[in-house]
Short mmCIF file of C-alpha atoms in Angstrom, two decimals:
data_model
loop_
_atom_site.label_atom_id
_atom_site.label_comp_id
_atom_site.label_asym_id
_atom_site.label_seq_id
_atom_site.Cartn_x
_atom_site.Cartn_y
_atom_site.Cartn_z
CA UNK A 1 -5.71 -8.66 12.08
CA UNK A 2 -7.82 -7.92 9.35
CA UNK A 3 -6.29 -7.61 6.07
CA UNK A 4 -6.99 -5.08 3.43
CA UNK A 5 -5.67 -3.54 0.08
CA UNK A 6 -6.06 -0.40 -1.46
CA UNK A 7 -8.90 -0.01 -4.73
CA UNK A 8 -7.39 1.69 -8.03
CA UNK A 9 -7.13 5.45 -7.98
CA UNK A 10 -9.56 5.82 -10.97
CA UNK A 11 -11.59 3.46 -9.06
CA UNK A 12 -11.77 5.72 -6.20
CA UNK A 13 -11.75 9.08 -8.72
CA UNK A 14 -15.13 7.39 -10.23
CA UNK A 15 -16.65 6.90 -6.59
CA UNK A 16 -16.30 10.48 -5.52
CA UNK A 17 -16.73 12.13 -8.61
CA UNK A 18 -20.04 13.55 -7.33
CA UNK A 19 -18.06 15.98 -4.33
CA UNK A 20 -16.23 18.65 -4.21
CA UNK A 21 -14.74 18.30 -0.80
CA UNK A 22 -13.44 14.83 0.59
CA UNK A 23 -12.42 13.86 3.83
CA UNK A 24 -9.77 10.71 3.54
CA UNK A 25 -9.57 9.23 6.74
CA UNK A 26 -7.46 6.53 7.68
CA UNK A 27 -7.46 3.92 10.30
CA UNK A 28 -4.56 3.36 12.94
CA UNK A 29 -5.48 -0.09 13.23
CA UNK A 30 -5.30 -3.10 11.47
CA UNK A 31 -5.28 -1.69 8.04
CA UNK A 32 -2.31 0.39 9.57
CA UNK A 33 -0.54 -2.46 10.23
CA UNK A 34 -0.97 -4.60 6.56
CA UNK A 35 0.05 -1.24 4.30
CA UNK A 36 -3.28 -0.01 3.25
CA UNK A 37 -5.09 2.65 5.61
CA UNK A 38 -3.13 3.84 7.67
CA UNK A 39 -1.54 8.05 8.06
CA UNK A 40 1.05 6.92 5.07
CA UNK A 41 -1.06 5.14 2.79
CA UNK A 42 -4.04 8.40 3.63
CA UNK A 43 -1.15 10.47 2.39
CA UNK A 44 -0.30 9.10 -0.70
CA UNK A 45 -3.88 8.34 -1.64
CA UNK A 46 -5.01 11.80 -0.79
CA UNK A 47 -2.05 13.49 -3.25
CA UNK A 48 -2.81 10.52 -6.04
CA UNK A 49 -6.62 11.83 -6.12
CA UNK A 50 -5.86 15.25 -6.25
CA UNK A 51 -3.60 15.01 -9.10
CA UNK A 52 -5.94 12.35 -10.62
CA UNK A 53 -8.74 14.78 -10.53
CA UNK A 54 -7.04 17.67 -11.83
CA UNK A 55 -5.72 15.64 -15.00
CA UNK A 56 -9.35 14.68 -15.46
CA UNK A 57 -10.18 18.18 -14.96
CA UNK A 58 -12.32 17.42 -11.63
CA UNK A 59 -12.69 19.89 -8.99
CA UNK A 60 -11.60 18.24 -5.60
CA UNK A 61 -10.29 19.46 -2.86
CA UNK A 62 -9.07 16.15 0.05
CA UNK A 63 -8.58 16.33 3.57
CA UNK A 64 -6.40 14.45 5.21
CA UNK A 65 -6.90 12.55 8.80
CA UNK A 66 -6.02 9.43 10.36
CA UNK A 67 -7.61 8.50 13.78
CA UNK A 68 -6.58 5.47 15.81
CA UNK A 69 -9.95 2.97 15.33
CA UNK A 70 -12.99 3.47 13.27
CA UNK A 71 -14.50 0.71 14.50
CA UNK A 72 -14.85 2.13 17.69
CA UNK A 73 -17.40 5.83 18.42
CA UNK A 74 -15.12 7.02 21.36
CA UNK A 75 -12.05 7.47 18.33
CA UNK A 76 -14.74 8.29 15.83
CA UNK A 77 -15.33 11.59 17.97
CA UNK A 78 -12.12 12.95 16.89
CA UNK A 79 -12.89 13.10 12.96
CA UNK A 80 -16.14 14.98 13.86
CA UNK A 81 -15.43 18.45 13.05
CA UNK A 82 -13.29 17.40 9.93
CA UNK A 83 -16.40 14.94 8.58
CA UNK A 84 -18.85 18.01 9.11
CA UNK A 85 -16.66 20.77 7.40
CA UNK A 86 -16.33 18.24 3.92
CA UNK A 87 -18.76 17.08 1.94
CA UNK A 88 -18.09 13.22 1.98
CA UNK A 89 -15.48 10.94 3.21
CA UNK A 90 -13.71 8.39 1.92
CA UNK A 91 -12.56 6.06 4.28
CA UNK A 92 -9.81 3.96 4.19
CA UNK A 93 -10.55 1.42 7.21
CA UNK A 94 -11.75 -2.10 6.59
CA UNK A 95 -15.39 -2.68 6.36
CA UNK A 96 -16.47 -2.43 9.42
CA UNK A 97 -15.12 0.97 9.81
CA UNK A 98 -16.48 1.60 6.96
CA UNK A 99 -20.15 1.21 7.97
CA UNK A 100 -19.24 2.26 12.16
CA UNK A 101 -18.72 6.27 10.28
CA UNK A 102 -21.87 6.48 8.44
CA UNK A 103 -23.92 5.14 10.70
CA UNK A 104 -22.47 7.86 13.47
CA UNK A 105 -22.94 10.33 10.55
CA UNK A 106 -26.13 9.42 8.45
CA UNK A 107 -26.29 12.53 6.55
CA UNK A 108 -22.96 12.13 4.95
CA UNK A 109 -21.65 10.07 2.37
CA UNK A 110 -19.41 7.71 3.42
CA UNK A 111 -17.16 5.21 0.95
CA UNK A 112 -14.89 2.93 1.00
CA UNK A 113 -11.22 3.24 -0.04
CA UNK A 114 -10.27 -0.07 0.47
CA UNK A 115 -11.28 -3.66 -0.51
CA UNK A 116 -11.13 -5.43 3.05
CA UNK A 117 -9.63 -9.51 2.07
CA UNK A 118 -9.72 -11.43 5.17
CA UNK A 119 -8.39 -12.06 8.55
CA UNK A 120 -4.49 -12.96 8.33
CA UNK A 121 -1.16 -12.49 9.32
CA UNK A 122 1.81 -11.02 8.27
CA UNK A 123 3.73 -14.23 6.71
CA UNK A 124 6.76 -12.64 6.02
CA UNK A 125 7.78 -8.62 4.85
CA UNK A 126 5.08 -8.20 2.04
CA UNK A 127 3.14 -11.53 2.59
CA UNK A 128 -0.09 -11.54 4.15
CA UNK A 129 -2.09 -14.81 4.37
CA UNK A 130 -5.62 -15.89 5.68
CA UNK A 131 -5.82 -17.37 8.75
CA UNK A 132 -9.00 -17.44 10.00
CA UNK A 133 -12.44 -17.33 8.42
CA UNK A 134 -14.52 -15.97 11.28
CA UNK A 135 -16.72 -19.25 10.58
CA UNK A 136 -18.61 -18.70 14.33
CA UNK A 137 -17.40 -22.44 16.22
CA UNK A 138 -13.67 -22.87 16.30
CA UNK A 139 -12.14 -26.35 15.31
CA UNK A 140 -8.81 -24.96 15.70
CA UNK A 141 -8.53 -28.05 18.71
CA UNK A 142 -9.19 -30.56 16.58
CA UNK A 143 -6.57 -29.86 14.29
CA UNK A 144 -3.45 -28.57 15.89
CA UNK A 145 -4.01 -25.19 15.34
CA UNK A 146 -3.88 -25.26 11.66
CA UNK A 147 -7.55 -24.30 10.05
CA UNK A 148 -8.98 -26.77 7.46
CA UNK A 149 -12.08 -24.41 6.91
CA UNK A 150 -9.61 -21.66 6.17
CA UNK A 151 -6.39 -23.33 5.13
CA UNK A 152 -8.19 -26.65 2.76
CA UNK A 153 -9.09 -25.49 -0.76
CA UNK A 154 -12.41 -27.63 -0.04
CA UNK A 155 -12.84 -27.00 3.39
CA UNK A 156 -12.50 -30.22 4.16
CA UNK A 157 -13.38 -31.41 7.82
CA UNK A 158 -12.02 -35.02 7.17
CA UNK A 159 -9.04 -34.37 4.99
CA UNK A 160 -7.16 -35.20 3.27
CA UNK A 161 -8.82 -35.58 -0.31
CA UNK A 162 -6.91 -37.68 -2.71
CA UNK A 163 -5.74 -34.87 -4.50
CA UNK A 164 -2.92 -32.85 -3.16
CA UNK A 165 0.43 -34.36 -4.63
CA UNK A 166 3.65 -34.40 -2.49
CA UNK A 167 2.09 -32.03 0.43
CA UNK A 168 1.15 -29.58 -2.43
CA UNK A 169 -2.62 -28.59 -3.20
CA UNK A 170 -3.81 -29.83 -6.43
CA UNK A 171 -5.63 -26.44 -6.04
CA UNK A 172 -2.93 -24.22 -6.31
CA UNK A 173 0.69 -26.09 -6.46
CA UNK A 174 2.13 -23.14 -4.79
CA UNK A 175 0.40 -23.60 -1.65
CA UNK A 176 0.72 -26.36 1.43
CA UNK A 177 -1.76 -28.79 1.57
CA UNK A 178 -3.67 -27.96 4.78
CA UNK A 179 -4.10 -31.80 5.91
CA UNK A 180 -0.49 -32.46 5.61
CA UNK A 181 0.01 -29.85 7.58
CA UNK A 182 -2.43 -30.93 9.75
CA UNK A 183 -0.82 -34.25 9.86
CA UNK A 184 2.75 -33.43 10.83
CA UNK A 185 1.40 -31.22 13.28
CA UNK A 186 -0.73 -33.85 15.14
CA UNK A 187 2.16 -36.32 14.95
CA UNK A 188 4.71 -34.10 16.46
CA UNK A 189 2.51 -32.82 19.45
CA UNK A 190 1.89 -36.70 19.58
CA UNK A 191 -1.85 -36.46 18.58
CA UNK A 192 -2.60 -38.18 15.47
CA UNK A 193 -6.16 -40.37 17.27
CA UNK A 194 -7.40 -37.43 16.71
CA UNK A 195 -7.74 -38.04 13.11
CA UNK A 196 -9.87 -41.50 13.51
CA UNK A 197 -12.32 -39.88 14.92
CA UNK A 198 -14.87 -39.07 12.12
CA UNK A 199 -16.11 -35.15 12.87
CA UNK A 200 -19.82 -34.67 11.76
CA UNK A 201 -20.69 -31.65 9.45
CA UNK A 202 -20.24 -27.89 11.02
CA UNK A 203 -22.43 -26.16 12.46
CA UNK A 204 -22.82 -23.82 10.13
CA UNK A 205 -25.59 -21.03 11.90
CA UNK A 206 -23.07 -19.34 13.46
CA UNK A 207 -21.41 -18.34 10.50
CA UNK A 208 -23.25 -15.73 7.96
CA UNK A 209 -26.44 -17.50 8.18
CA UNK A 210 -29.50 -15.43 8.76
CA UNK A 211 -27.84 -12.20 8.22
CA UNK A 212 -25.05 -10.62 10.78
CA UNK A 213 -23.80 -11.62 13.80
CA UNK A 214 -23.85 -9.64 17.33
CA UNK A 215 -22.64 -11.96 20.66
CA UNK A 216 -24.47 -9.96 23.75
CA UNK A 217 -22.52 -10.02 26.74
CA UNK A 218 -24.89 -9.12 30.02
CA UNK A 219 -22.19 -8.93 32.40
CA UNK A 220 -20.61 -6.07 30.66
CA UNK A 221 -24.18 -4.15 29.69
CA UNK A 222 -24.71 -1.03 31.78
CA UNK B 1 13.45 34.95 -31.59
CA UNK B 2 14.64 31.49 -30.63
CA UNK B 3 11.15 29.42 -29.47
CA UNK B 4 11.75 28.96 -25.58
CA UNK B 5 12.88 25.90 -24.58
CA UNK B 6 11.48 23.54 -21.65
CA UNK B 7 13.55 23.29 -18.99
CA UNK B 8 12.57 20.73 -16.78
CA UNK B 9 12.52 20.68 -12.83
CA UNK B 10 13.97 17.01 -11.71
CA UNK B 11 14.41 16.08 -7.84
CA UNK B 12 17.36 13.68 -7.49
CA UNK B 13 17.18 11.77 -4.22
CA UNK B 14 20.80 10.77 -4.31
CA UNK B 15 22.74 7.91 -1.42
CA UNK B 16 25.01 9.15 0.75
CA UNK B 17 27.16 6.59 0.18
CA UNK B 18 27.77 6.39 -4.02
CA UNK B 19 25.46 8.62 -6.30
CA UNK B 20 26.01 11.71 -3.55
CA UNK B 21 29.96 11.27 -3.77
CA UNK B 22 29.87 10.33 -7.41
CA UNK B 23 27.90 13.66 -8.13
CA UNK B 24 30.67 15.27 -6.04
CA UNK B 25 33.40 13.41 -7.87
CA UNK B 26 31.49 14.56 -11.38
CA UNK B 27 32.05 18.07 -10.13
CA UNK B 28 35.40 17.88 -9.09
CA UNK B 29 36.47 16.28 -12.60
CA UNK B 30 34.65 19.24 -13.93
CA UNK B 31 31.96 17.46 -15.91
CA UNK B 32 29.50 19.00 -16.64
CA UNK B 33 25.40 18.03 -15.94
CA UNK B 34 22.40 19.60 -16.63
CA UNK B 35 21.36 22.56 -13.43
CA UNK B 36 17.83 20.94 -13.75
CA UNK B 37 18.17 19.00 -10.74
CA UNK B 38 17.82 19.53 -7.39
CA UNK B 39 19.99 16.80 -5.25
CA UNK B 40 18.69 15.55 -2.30
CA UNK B 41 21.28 14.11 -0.21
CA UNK B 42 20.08 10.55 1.60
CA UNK B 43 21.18 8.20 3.88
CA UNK B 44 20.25 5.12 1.34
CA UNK B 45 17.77 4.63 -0.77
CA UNK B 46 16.03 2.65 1.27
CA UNK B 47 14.99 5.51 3.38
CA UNK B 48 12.65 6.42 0.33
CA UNK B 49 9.07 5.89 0.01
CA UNK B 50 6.54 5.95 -2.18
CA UNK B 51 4.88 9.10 -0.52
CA UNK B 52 8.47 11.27 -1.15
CA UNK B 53 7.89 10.57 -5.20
CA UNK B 54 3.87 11.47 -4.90
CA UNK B 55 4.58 14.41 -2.85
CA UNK B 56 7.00 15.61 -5.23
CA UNK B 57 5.35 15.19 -8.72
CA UNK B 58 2.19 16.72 -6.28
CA UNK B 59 4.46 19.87 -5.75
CA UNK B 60 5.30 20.63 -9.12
CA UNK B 61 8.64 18.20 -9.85
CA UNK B 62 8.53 17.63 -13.87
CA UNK B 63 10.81 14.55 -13.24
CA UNK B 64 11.60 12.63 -10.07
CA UNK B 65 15.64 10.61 -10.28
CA UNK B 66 16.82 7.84 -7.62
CA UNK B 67 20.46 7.14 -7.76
CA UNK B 68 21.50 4.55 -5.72
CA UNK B 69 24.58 2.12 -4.97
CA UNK B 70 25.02 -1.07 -7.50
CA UNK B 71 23.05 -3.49 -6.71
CA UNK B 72 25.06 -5.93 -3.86
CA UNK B 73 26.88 -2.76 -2.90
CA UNK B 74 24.34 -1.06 -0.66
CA UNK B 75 25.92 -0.06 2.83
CA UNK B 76 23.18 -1.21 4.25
CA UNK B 77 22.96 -4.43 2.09
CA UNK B 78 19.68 -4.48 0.70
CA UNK B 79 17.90 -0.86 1.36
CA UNK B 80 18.80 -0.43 -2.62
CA UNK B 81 17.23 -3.24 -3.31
CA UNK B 82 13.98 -2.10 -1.25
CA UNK B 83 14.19 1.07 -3.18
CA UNK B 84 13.87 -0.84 -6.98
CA UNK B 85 10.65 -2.30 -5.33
CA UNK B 86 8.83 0.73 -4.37
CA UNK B 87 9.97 2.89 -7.10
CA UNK B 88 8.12 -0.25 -9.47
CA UNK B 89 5.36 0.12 -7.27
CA UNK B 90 5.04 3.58 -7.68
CA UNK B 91 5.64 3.93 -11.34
CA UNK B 92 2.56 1.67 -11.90
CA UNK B 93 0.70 4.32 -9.39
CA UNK B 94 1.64 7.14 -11.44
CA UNK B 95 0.28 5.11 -14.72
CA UNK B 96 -2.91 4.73 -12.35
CA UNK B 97 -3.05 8.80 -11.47
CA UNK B 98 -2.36 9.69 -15.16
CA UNK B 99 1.18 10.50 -14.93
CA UNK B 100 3.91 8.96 -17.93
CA UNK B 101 5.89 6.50 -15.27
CA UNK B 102 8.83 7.60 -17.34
CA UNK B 103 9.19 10.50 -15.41
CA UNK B 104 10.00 8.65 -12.28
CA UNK B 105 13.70 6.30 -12.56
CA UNK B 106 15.82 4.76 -10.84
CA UNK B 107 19.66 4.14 -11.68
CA UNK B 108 22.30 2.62 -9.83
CA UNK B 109 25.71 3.60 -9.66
CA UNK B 110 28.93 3.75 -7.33
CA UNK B 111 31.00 6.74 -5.37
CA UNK B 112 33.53 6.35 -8.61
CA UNK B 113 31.58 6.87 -11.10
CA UNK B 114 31.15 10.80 -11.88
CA UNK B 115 31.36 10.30 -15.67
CA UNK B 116 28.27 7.90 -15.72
CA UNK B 117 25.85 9.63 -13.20
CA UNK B 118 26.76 12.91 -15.18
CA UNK B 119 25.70 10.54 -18.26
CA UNK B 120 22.64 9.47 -16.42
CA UNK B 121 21.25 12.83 -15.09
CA UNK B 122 21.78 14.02 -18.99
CA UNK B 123 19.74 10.98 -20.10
CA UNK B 124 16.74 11.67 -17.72
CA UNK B 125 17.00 15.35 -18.17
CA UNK B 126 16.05 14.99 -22.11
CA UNK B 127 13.52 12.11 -21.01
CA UNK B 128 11.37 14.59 -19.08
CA UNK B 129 12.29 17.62 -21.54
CA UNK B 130 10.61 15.01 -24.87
CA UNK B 131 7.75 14.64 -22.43
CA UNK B 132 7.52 17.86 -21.30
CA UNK B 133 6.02 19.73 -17.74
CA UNK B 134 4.36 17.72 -15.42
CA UNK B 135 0.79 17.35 -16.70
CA UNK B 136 -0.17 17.77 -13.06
CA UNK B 137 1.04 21.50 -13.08
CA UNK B 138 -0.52 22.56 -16.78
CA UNK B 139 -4.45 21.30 -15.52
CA UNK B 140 -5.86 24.42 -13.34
CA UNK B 141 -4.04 25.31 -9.93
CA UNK B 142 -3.66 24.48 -6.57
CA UNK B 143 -1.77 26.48 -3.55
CA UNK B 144 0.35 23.80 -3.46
CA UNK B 145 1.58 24.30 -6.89
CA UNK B 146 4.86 25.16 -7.76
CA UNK B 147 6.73 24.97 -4.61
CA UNK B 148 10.07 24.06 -6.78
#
């Protein structure tokens, strides 16, 4: 899922300072799931602004509304009437939600609530860590399923590098070192010949080279 | 004429299991505590959330008390625990909105002790009273003002 957290409320006081009438919208989604857009979070946002605003003597009045995807224009529909009848909306979905409501609604300001982090999992209750970097060609074969490009401090393709100390990164001693994890992994599925095989460098086009991505699929185009 | 004196409104979200019992027991030894809170009777503390303290400072509350079991005595083992957490996490929020973080506390306590949580709620009462109403409630209105 894609991982998110919440800006400061001052942050978010200074963004909309300009309106008089905000729309918060939340996402059902992802952001839902890690704490940070969903109806909750949209509640207690939406009362923290208010009260922020009237202490700095602001006028603002906030809607509240949570639909189940922003990323997608069938669920976008149903925040239609409330976008029109504010003047703005600040919306708490990750970035691509973000960008999916104004351009459905190009006359409207549309802003961001949250600070979207990566793509991760929940680790444990209150831990989420990146998993996945979105690079474009997935290694995740090659490696037992445990991502150097994500997971290596240095990205490292042909790990390990002579620095992490007793499987800790010499990055950050409070995290695993990737390749040892990589290593234990390959040895208990019984695959470590995968290792002597040098891999070349990544191809790296089909990650945020050249601007964004789209993948076209014909047999789904109508 | 006597200068009128700030009475504060204070919600106190009090367990089931010790603070709402203690409060009982407080009253049945006939001690005395302050009439400016309002208990709210829960089934831990754990139940609460961080939206329950927003929405009440939102709605007027001068003062916002948590009294739950001691710490290793929650009936549910750990929701007390839970409950320090996101009352932290919430004081730093009010600091963020512009509200003293004093005015939201938590204190822990068990079914037998009346005498203390009478202490306590005294304690917090003259907290809020020294920093006076909500600042929330004395900056222009809202129709959600004042529901207390």
């Amino acid at each position: 899922m894609i991982v998110a957290e919440r800006k400061k409320i001052q942050d978010l006081l200074e963004i909309v300072k300009s309106h008089k009438k905000l729309l918060v919208l939340g996402c059902g989604t992802c952001v839902t799931v890690c704490l940070a857009g969903g109806q909750r979070e949209v509640s207690i946002i939406a009362s923290a602004l208010r009260m922020a605003a009237k202490l700095k003597g602001q006028q603002l009045e906030v809607e509240e509304l949570t639909i189940e995807r922003q990323c997608d224009n069938v669920f976008i529909e149903q925040a239609a009437e409330a976008i029109q009848r504010n003047d703005a909306v600040l919306s708490l979905a990750c970035g691509a939600g973000v960008q999916a409501i104004a351009e459905r609604y190009p006359s409207k300001p549309v802003y961001a609530g949250l600070d979207t982090s990566f793509i991760g999992i929940l680790e444990e209750r209150g831990i989420w860590t990146e998993k996945c970097a979105a690079c474009g060609q997935c290694v995740l074969h090659l490696y037992g399923g445990i991502c150097p490009v994500t997971r290596c401090a240095k990205h490292m393709l042909n790990g390990p590098c002579s620095g992490s100390r007793e499987d800790r990164c010499e990055v950050d001693p409070n995290r695993q070192c990737a390749w040892q994890l990589i290593y234990k992994r390959l040895k208990e599925i019984g695959q470590l010949d995968r290792l002597k095989k040098i891999k070349p460098p990544k191809n790296w086009s089909r990650s945020q080279s050249g601007g964004y991505r789209t993948i076209l699929r014909e047999d789904h185009r109508v | 004429m006597k200068p009128e004196v700030f009475e504060p409104k204070i919600i106190a979200f009090c367990c089931h299991y010790c603070a709402y019992s203690s409060a009982d027991l407080a009253g049945s030894m006939r001690i005395q505590y302050p009439p400016n809170v309002r208990i709210i009777r829960t089934p831990c503390t754990g139940r609460l959330e961080t939206e329950y303290f927003i929405k009440a400072f939102e709605n007027g509350a001068d003062g916002v008390f948590i009294a739950g079991c001691l710490e290793g005595g929650c009936h549910f083992v750990e929701g007390n625990i839970c409950a320090k957490r996101r009352v932290n996490y919430t004081r730093e929020m009010l600091e963020e909105i512009g509200i003293e973080k004093e005015r939201l506390r938590m204190v822990n306590v068990s079914a037998a002790m009346g005498r203390p949580l009478a202490d306590l709620i005294i304690e917090m009462v003259e907290t809020v009273r020294k920093l006076g109403p909500n600042p929330v409630k004395l900056n222009g209105s809202s129709k959600k003002e004042s529901r207390l």
